[in-house]
CSV table of C-alpha atoms in Angstrom, one decimal:
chain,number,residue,atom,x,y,z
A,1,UNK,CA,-6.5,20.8,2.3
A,2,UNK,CA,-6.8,17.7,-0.6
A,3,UNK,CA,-5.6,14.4,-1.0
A,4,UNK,CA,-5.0,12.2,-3.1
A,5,UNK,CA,-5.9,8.2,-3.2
A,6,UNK,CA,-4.7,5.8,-5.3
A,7,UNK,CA,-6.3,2.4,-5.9
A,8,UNK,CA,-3.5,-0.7,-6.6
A,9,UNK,CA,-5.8,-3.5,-7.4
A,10,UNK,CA,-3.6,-6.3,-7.1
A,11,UNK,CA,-3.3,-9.0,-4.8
A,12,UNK,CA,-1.0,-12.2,-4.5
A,13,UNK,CA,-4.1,-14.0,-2.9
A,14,UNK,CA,-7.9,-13.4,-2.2
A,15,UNK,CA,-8.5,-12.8,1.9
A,16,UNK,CA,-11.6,-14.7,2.7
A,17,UNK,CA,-12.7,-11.7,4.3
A,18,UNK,CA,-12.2,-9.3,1.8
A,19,UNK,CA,-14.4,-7.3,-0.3
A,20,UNK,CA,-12.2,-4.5,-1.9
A,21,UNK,CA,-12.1,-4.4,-5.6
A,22,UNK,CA,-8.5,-6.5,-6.8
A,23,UNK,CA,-6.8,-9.0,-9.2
A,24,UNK,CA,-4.9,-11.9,-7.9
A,25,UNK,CA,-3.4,-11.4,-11.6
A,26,UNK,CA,-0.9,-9.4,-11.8
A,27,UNK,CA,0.0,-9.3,-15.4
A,28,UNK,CA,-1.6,-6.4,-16.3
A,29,UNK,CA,-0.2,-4.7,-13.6
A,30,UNK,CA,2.6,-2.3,-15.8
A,31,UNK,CA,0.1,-1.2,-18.5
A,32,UNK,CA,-2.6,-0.3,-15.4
A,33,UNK,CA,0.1,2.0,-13.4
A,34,UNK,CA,0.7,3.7,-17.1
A,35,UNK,CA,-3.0,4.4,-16.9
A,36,UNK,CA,-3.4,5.6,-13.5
A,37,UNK,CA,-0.6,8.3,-14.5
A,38,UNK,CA,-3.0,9.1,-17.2
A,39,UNK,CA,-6.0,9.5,-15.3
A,40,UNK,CA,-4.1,11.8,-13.1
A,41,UNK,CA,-3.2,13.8,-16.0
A,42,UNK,CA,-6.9,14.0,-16.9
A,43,UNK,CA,-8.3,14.8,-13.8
A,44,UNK,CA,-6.0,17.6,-12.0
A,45,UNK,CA,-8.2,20.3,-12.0
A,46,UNK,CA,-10.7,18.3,-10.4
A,47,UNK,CA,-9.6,19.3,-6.6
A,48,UNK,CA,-10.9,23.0,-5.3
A,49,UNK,CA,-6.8,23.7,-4.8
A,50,UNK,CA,-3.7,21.7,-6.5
A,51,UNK,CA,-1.8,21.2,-2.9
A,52,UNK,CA,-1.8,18.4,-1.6
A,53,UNK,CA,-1.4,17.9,2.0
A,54,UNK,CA,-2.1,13.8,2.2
A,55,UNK,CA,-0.8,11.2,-0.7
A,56,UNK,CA,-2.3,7.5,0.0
A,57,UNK,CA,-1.3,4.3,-1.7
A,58,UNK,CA,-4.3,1.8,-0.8
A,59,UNK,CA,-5.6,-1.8,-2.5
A,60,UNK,CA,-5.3,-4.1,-3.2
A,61,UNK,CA,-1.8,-4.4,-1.9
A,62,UNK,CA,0.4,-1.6,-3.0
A,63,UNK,CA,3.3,-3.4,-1.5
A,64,UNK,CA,3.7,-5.0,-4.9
A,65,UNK,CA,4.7,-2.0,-6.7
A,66,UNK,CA,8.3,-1.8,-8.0
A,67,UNK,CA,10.6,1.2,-7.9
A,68,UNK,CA,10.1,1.7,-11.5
A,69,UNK,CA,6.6,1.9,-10.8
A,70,UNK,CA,6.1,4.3,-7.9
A,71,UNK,CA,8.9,6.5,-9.5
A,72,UNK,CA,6.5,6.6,-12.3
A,73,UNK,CA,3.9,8.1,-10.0
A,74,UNK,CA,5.5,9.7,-8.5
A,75,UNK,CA,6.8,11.9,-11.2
A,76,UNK,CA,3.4,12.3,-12.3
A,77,UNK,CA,2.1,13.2,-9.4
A,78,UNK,CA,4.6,16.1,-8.8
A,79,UNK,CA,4.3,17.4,-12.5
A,80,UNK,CA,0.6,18.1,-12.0
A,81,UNK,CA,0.4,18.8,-8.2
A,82,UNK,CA,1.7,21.2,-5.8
A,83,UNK,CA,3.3,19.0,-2.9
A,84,UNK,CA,3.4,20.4,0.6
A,85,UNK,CA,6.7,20.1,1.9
A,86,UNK,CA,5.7,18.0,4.8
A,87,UNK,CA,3.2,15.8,2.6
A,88,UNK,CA,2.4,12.6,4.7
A,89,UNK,CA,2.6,10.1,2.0
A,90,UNK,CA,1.5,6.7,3.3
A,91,UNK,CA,1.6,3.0,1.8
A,92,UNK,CA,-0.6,0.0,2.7
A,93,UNK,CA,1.8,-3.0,2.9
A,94,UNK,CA,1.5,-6.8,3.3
A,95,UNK,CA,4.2,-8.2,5.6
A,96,UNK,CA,5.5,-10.9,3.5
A,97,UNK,CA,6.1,-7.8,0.5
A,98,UNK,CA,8.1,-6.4,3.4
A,99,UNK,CA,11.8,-7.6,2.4
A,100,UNK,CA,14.8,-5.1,3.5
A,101,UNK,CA,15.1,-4.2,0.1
A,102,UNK,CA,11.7,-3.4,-0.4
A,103,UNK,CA,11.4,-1.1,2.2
A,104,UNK,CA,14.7,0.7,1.5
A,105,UNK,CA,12.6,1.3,-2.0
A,106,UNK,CA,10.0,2.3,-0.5
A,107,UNK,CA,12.0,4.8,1.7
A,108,UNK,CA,14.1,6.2,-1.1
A,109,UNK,CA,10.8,6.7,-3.3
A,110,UNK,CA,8.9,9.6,-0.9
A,111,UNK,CA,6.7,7.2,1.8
A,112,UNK,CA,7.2,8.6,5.0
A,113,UNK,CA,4.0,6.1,6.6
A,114,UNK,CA,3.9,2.6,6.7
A,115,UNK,CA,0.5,1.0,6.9
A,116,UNK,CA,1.2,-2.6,7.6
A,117,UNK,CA,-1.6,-5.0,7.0
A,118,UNK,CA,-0.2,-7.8,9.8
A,119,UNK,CA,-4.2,-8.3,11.3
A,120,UNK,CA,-3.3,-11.0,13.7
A,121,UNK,CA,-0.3,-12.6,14.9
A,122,UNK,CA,-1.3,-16.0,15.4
A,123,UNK,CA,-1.2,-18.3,12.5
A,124,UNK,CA,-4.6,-20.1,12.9
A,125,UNK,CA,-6.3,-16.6,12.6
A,126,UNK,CA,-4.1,-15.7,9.7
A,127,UNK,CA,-5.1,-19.2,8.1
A,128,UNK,CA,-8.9,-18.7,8.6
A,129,UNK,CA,-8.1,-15.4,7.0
A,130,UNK,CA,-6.1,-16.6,4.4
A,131,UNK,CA,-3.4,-14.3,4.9
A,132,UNK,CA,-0.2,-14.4,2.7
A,133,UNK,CA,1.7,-14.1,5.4
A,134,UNK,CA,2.4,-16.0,8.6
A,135,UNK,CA,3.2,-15.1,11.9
A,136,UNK,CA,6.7,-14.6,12.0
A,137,UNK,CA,6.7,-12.7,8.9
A,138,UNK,CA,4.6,-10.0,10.4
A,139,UNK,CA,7.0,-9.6,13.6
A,140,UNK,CA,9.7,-9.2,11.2
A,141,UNK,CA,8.9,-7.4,8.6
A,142,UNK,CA,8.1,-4.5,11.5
A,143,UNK,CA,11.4,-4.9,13.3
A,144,UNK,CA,12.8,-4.6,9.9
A,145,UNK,CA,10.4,-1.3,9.0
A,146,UNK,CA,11.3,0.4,12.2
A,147,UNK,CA,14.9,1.0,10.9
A,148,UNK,CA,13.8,3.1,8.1
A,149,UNK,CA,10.1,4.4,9.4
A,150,UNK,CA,9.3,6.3,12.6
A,151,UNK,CA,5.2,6.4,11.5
A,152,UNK,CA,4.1,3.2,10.8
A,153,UNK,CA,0.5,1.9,11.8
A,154,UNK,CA,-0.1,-1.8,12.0
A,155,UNK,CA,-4.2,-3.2,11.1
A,156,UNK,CA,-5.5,-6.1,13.4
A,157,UNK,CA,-8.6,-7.3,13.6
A,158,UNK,CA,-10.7,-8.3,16.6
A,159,UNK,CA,-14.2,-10.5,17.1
A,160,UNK,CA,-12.3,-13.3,15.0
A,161,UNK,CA,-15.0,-16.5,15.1
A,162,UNK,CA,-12.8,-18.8,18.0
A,163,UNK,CA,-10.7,-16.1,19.1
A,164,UNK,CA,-10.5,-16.0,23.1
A,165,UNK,CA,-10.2,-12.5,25.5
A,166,UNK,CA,-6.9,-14.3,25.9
A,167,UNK,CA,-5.9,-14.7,22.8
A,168,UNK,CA,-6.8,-10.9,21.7
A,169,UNK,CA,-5.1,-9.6,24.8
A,170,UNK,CA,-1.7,-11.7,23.7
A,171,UNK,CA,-2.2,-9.7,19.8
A,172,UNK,CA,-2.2,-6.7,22.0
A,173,UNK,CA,0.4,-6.9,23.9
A,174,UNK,CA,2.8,-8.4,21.0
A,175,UNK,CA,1.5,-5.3,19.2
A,176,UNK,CA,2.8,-2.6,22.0
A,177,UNK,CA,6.1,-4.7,22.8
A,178,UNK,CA,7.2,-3.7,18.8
A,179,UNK,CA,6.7,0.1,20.0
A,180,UNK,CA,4.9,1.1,16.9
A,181,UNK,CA,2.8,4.8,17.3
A,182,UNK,CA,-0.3,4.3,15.8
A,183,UNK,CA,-3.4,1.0,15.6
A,184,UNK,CA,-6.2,0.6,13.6
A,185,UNK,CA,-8.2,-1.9,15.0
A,186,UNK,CA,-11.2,-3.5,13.2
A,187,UNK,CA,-13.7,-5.9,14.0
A,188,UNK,CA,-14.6,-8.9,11.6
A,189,UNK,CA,-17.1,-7.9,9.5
A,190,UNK,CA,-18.9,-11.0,7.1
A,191,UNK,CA,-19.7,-8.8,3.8
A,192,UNK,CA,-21.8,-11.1,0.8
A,193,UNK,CA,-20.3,-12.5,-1.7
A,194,UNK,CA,-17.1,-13.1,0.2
A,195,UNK,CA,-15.1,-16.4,1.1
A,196,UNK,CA,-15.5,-16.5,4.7
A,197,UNK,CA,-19.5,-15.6,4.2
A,198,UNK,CA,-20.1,-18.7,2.2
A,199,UNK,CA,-17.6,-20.7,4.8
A,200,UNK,CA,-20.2,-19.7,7.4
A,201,UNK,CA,-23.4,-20.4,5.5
A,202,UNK,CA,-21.6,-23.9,5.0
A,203,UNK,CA,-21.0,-24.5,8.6
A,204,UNK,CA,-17.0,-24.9,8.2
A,205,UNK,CA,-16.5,-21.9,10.6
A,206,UNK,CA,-18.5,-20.4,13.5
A,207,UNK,CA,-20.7,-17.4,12.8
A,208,UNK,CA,-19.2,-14.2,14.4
A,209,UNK,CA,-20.1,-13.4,17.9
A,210,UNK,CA,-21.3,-9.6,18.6
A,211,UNK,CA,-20.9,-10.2,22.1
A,212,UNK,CA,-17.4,-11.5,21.5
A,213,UNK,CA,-16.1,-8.3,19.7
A,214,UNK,CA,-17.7,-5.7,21.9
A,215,UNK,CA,-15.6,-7.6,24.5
A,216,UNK,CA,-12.4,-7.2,22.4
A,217,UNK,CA,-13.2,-3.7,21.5
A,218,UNK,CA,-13.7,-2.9,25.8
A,219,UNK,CA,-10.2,-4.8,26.1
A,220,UNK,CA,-8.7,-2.8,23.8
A,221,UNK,CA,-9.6,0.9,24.3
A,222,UNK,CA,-8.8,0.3,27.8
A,223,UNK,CA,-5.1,-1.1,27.6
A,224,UNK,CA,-4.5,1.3,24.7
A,225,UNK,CA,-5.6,4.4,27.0
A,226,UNK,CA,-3.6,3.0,29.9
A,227,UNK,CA,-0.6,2.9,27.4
A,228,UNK,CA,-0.9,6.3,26.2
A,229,UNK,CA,-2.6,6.4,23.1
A,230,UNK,CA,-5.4,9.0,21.6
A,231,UNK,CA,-8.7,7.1,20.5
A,232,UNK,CA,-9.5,9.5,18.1
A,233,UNK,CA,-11.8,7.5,15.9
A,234,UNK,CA,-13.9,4.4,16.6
A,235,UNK,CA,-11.0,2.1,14.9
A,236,UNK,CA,-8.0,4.2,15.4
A,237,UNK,CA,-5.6,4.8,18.4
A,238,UNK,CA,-2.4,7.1,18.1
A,239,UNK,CA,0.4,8.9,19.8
A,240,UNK,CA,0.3,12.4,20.1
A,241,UNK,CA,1.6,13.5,16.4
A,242,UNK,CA,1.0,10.2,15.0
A,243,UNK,CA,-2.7,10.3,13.9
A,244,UNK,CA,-3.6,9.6,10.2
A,245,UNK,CA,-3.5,12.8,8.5
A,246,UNK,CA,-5.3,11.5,5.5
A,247,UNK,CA,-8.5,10.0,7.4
A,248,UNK,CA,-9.1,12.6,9.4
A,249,UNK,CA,-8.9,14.7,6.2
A,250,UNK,CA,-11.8,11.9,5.8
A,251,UNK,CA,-13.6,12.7,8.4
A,252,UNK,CA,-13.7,16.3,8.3
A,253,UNK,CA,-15.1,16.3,4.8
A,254,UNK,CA,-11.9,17.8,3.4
A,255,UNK,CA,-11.7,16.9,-0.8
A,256,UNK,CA,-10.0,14.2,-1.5
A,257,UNK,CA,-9.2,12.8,-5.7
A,258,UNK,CA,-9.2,8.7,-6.0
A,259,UNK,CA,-7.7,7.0,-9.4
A,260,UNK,CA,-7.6,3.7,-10.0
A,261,UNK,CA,-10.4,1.1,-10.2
A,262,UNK,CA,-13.4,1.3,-8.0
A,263,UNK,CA,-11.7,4.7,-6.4
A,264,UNK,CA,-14.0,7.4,-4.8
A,265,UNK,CA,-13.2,10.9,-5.2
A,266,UNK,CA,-15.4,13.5,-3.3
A,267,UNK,CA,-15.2,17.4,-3.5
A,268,UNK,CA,-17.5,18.7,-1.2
A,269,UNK,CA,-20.8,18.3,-2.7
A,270,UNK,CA,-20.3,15.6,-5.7
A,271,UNK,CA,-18.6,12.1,-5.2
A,272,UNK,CA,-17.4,10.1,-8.2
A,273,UNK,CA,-16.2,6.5,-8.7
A,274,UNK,CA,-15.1,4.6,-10.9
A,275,UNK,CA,-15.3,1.3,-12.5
A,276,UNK,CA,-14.0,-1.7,-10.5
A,277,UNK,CA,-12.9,-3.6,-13.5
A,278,UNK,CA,-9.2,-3.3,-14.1
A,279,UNK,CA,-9.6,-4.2,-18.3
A,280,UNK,CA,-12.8,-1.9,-19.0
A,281,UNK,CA,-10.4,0.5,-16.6
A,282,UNK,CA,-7.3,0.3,-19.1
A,283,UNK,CA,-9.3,0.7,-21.7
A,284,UNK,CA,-11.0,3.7,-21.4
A,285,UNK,CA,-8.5,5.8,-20.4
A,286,UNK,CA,-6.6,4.6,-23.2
A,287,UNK,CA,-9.0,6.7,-25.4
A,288,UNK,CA,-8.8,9.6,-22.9
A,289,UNK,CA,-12.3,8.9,-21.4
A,290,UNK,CA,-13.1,8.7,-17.8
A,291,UNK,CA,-14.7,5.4,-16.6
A,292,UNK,CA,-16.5,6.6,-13.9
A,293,UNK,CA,-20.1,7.3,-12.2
A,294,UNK,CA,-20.8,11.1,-10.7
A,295,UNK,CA,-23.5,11.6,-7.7
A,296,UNK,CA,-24.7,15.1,-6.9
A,297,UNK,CA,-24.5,14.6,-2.7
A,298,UNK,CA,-27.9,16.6,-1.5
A,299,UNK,CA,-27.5,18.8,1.5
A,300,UNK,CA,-29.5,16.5,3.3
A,301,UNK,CA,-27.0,13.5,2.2
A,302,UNK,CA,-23.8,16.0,3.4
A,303,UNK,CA,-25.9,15.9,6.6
A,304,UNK,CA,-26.0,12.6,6.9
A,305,UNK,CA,-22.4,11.7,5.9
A,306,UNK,CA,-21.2,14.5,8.3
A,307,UNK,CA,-23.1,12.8,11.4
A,308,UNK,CA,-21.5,9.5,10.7
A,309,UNK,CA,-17.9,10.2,10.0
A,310,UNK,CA,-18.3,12.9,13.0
A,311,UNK,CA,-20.1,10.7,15.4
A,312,UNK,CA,-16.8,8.1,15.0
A,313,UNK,CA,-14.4,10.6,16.5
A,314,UNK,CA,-12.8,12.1,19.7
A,315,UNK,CA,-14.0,15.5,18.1
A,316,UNK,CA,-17.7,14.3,17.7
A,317,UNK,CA,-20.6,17.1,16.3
A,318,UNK,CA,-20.0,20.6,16.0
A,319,UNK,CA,-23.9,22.1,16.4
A,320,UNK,CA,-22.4,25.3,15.3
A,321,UNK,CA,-20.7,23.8,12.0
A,322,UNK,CA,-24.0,21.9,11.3
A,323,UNK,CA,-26.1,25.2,11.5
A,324,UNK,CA,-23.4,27.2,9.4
A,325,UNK,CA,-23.3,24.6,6.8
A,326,UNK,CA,-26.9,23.0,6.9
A,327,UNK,CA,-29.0,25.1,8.5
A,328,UNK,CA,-31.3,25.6,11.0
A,329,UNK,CA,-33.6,23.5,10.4
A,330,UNK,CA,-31.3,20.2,10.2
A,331,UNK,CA,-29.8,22.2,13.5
A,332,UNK,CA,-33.2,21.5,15.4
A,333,UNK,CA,-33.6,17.7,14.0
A,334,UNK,CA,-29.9,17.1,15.5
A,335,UNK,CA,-30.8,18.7,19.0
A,336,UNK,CA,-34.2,16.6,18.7
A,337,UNK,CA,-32.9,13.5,17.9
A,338,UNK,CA,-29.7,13.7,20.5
A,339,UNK,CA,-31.4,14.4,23.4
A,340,UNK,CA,-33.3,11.1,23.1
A,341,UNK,CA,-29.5,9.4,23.1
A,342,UNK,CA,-28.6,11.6,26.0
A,343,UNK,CA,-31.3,10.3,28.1
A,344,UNK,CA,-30.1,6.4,26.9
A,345,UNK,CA,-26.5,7.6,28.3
A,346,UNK,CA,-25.2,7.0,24.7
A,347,UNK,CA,-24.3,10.9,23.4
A,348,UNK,CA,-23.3,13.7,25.9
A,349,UNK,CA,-23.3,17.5,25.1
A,350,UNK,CA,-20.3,19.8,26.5
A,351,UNK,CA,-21.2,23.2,25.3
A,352,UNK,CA,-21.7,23.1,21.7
A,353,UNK,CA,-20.1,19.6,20.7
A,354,UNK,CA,-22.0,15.9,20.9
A,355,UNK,CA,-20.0,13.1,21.3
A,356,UNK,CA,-20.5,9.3,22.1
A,357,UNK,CA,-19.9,8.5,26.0
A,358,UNK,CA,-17.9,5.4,26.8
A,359,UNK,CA,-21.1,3.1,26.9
A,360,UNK,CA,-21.9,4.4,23.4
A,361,UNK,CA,-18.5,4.3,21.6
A,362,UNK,CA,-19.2,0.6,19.9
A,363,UNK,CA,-23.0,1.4,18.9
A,364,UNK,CA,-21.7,4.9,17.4
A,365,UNK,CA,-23.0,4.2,13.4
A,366,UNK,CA,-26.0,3.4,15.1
A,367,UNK,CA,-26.6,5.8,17.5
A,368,UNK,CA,-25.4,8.1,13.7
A,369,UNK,CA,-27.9,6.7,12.1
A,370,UNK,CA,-30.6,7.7,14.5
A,371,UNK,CA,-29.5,11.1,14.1
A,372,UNK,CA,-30.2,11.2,10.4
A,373,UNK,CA,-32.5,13.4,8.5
A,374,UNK,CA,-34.6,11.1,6.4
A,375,UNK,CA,-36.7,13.4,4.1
C-alpha cells in the first residue's frame, strides 16, 4: 500500500493559527503546479510499489486549484502511477472556495473525499481565527457538497480561548444535524512564530485553557459515540466505512511520496522533505534537481514513531509487531515501561495489544512518549 501527498501552498489569507508552509500569493501558482508534475516525473520510482491506494491534495488550500490545473495532475499522476480502481482521492477545501461550480469540478476531476476546513461555526471564533470564511458559508458550502459527495469530513477545532462547554456542544450538534460521516476534531494548539502566539504574548486574547479543551474533548467523544461513530484515532471519529484511508495508511507506517514544498515523503526506513520555499522550489526542479533533505530513520527512531502514531488509535500496540520488527530487546523496554502506565490506569493490555483506557485517551502523546526508547 502507497500514497501519494501533494503540497498546494497557497492561501487567500494567513490563519492566525497556522503554521503550515504557504503563500497568500498566488501568482506563481501556474508555473509551481508545472513543477510539482515534474517532481512527480522525477521521483516515481521512489515508492517500494507504483499502486497507489490513497491520493491526498493538502495545503495550503487546494480548493484554489482550477480544472486546468488538477487535470494537469492528474494526468501526470496516472502516466507514472498505477491507480487502484477504488483509489480514495481526497481534497482539503476552504468553505468559501466551495461554489456549485467548484465542486462539480472537483467531482468531474477524480475526488471522491471532501475534507472541508469549516473549524467552527460561529463567527467570533472564525474571526479570532481569521478564517476566510464566515459562518454561513460553511453551512452552505456542505449542503451544497452533499449533492455530489457521500465521504466528506469536516475539521473543527475545540479549546478555543472564550469558547464555553455551551458553545462547543452547539458546533457539535450543527455538525451532526448536516449528516456528514466522518470528524476530525482538533484542539487549539499556539505553535511560535504564529499570529495568534504573538496575540497572546500581547495580551489581546486569552491564553488557551488545558482544562477547557480536555473538557471539550470529554464532550465530544461521548456525543460522537452515542451517535454512532468509530474513535479510531485521538482526533478522528467515523462511520463504519468512512475512516480516512490515507491516515491510517499514516499510522500504520505504510510508504507514502509527498511533492510540493515543505512535503514529507517516508518509505519505511528513510524520510525526506523538501524545501518550504515556493521560488527556491520552482527553481530547482527547473534544472531537474531535487530540493530536498533525506534522514536515515534508526530502528530505534522507527520505534519511537511506531509508539506514537500507534498509541493514537483504536488499534493501539501490537507487542508482537514490535518484536517482529524491532526486536526483543525494544519488546522488553515496551512491556517495562507499560506496566508502570497500567498501574496509573492510563494503558490497558488485552492479550497481546496496549491501548490507552478512557482516562488516558487525551494524555496519549504523552503517555507515547514515556514509552520511548531513548538510547
Amino acid at each position: 500500500m502507497s500514497s501519494l501527498y501533494i503540497h498546494i501552498p497557497f492561501c487567500k489569507q494567513a490563519c492566525h493559527y497556522c503554521d503550515f508552509h504557504f503563500s497568500t500569493s498566488i501568482r506563481k501558482k501556474g508555473e509551481l503546479v508545472n513543477m510539482l508534475c515534474e517532481e512527480i516525473r522525477l521521483r516515481k520510482n521512489e515508492l517500494p510499489g507504483k499502486l497507489l491506494d490513497t491520493i491526498y491534495f493538502g495545503g495550503g488550500t487546494p480548493s484554489l486549484l482550477s480544472s486546468e490545473e488538477l487535470k494537469r495532475i492528474f494526468d501526470v499522476i496516472n502516466d507514472n502511477f498505477e491507480v487502484r480502481k477504488d483509489v480514495e482521492i481526497t481534497l482539503e477545501a476552504n468553505p468559501d472556495d466551495l461554489t456549485l461550480e467548484n465542486i462539480k469540478i472537483f467531482k468531474n476531476a477524480g475526488i471522491n473525499r471532501l475534507s472541508i476546513g469549516v473549524q467552527s461555526f460561529f463567527e467570533e471564533d472564525l474571526q479570532l481565527m481569521n478564517r476566510a470564511h464566515n459562518a454561513k458559508e460553511a453551512l452552505e458550502s456542505i449542503q451544497m457538497a452533499k449533492q455530489y459527495f457521500d465521504n466528506i469530513s469536516i475539521d473543527l477545532i475545540y479549546g478555543i480561548p472564550g469558547m464555553s462547554n455551551e458553545r462547543w456542544e452547539t458546533n457539535i450538534e450543527t455538525a451532526l444535524s448536516l449528516g456528514l460521516p466522518h470528524f476530525s476534531c482538533y484542539a487549539l494548539t499556539i505553535e511560535p512564530n504564529t499570529a495568534l502566539k504573538k496575540m497572546i504574548e500581547k495580551g489581546k486574547v486569552k491564553p488557551v485553557d488545558d482544562e477547557a479543551a480536555r473538557a471539550h474533548f470529554d464532550i465530544l467523544t461521548k456525543r460522537l459515540k452515542e451517535q454512532g461513530f468509530t474513535h479510531y484515532e485521538f482526533s478522528n471519529y467515523g462511520k463504519p466505512g468512512f475512516f480516512s484511508e490515507n491516515n491510517t495508511a499514516y499510522w500504520f507506517g505504510k510508504p507514502y511520496l509527498g511533492i510540493g514544498p515543505s512535503a514529507h515523503s517516508y518509505d519505511g526506513k528513510n524520510r525526506k522533505w523538501n524545501i518550504n520555499n515556493n521560488t527556491l522550489y520552482i527553481k530547482s526542479i527547473e534544472k531537474g534537481e531535487l530540493p530536498l533533505e533525506q534522514e536515515e530513520l534508526s530502528i530505534t527512531d522507527r520505534y519511537n514513531e511506531y509508539v506514537m502514531t500507534r498509541l493514537r488509535t483504536m488499534w493501539g500496540i501490537d507487542i508482537n509487531e514490535v518484536e517482529e520488527r524491532f526486536g526483543n530487546l525494544y519488546k522488553t523496554h515496551l512491556l517495562n515501561e507499560a506496566s508502570k502506565e497500567v498501574e496509573l490506569g492510563l494503558l490497558q493490555q488485552k492479550e497481546d495489544v496496549i491501548t490507552v483506557t478512557k482516562k488516558g485517551k487525551f494524555l496519549s502523546d504523552g503517555i507515547a512518549s514515556n514509552l520511548f526508547f531513548l538510547n
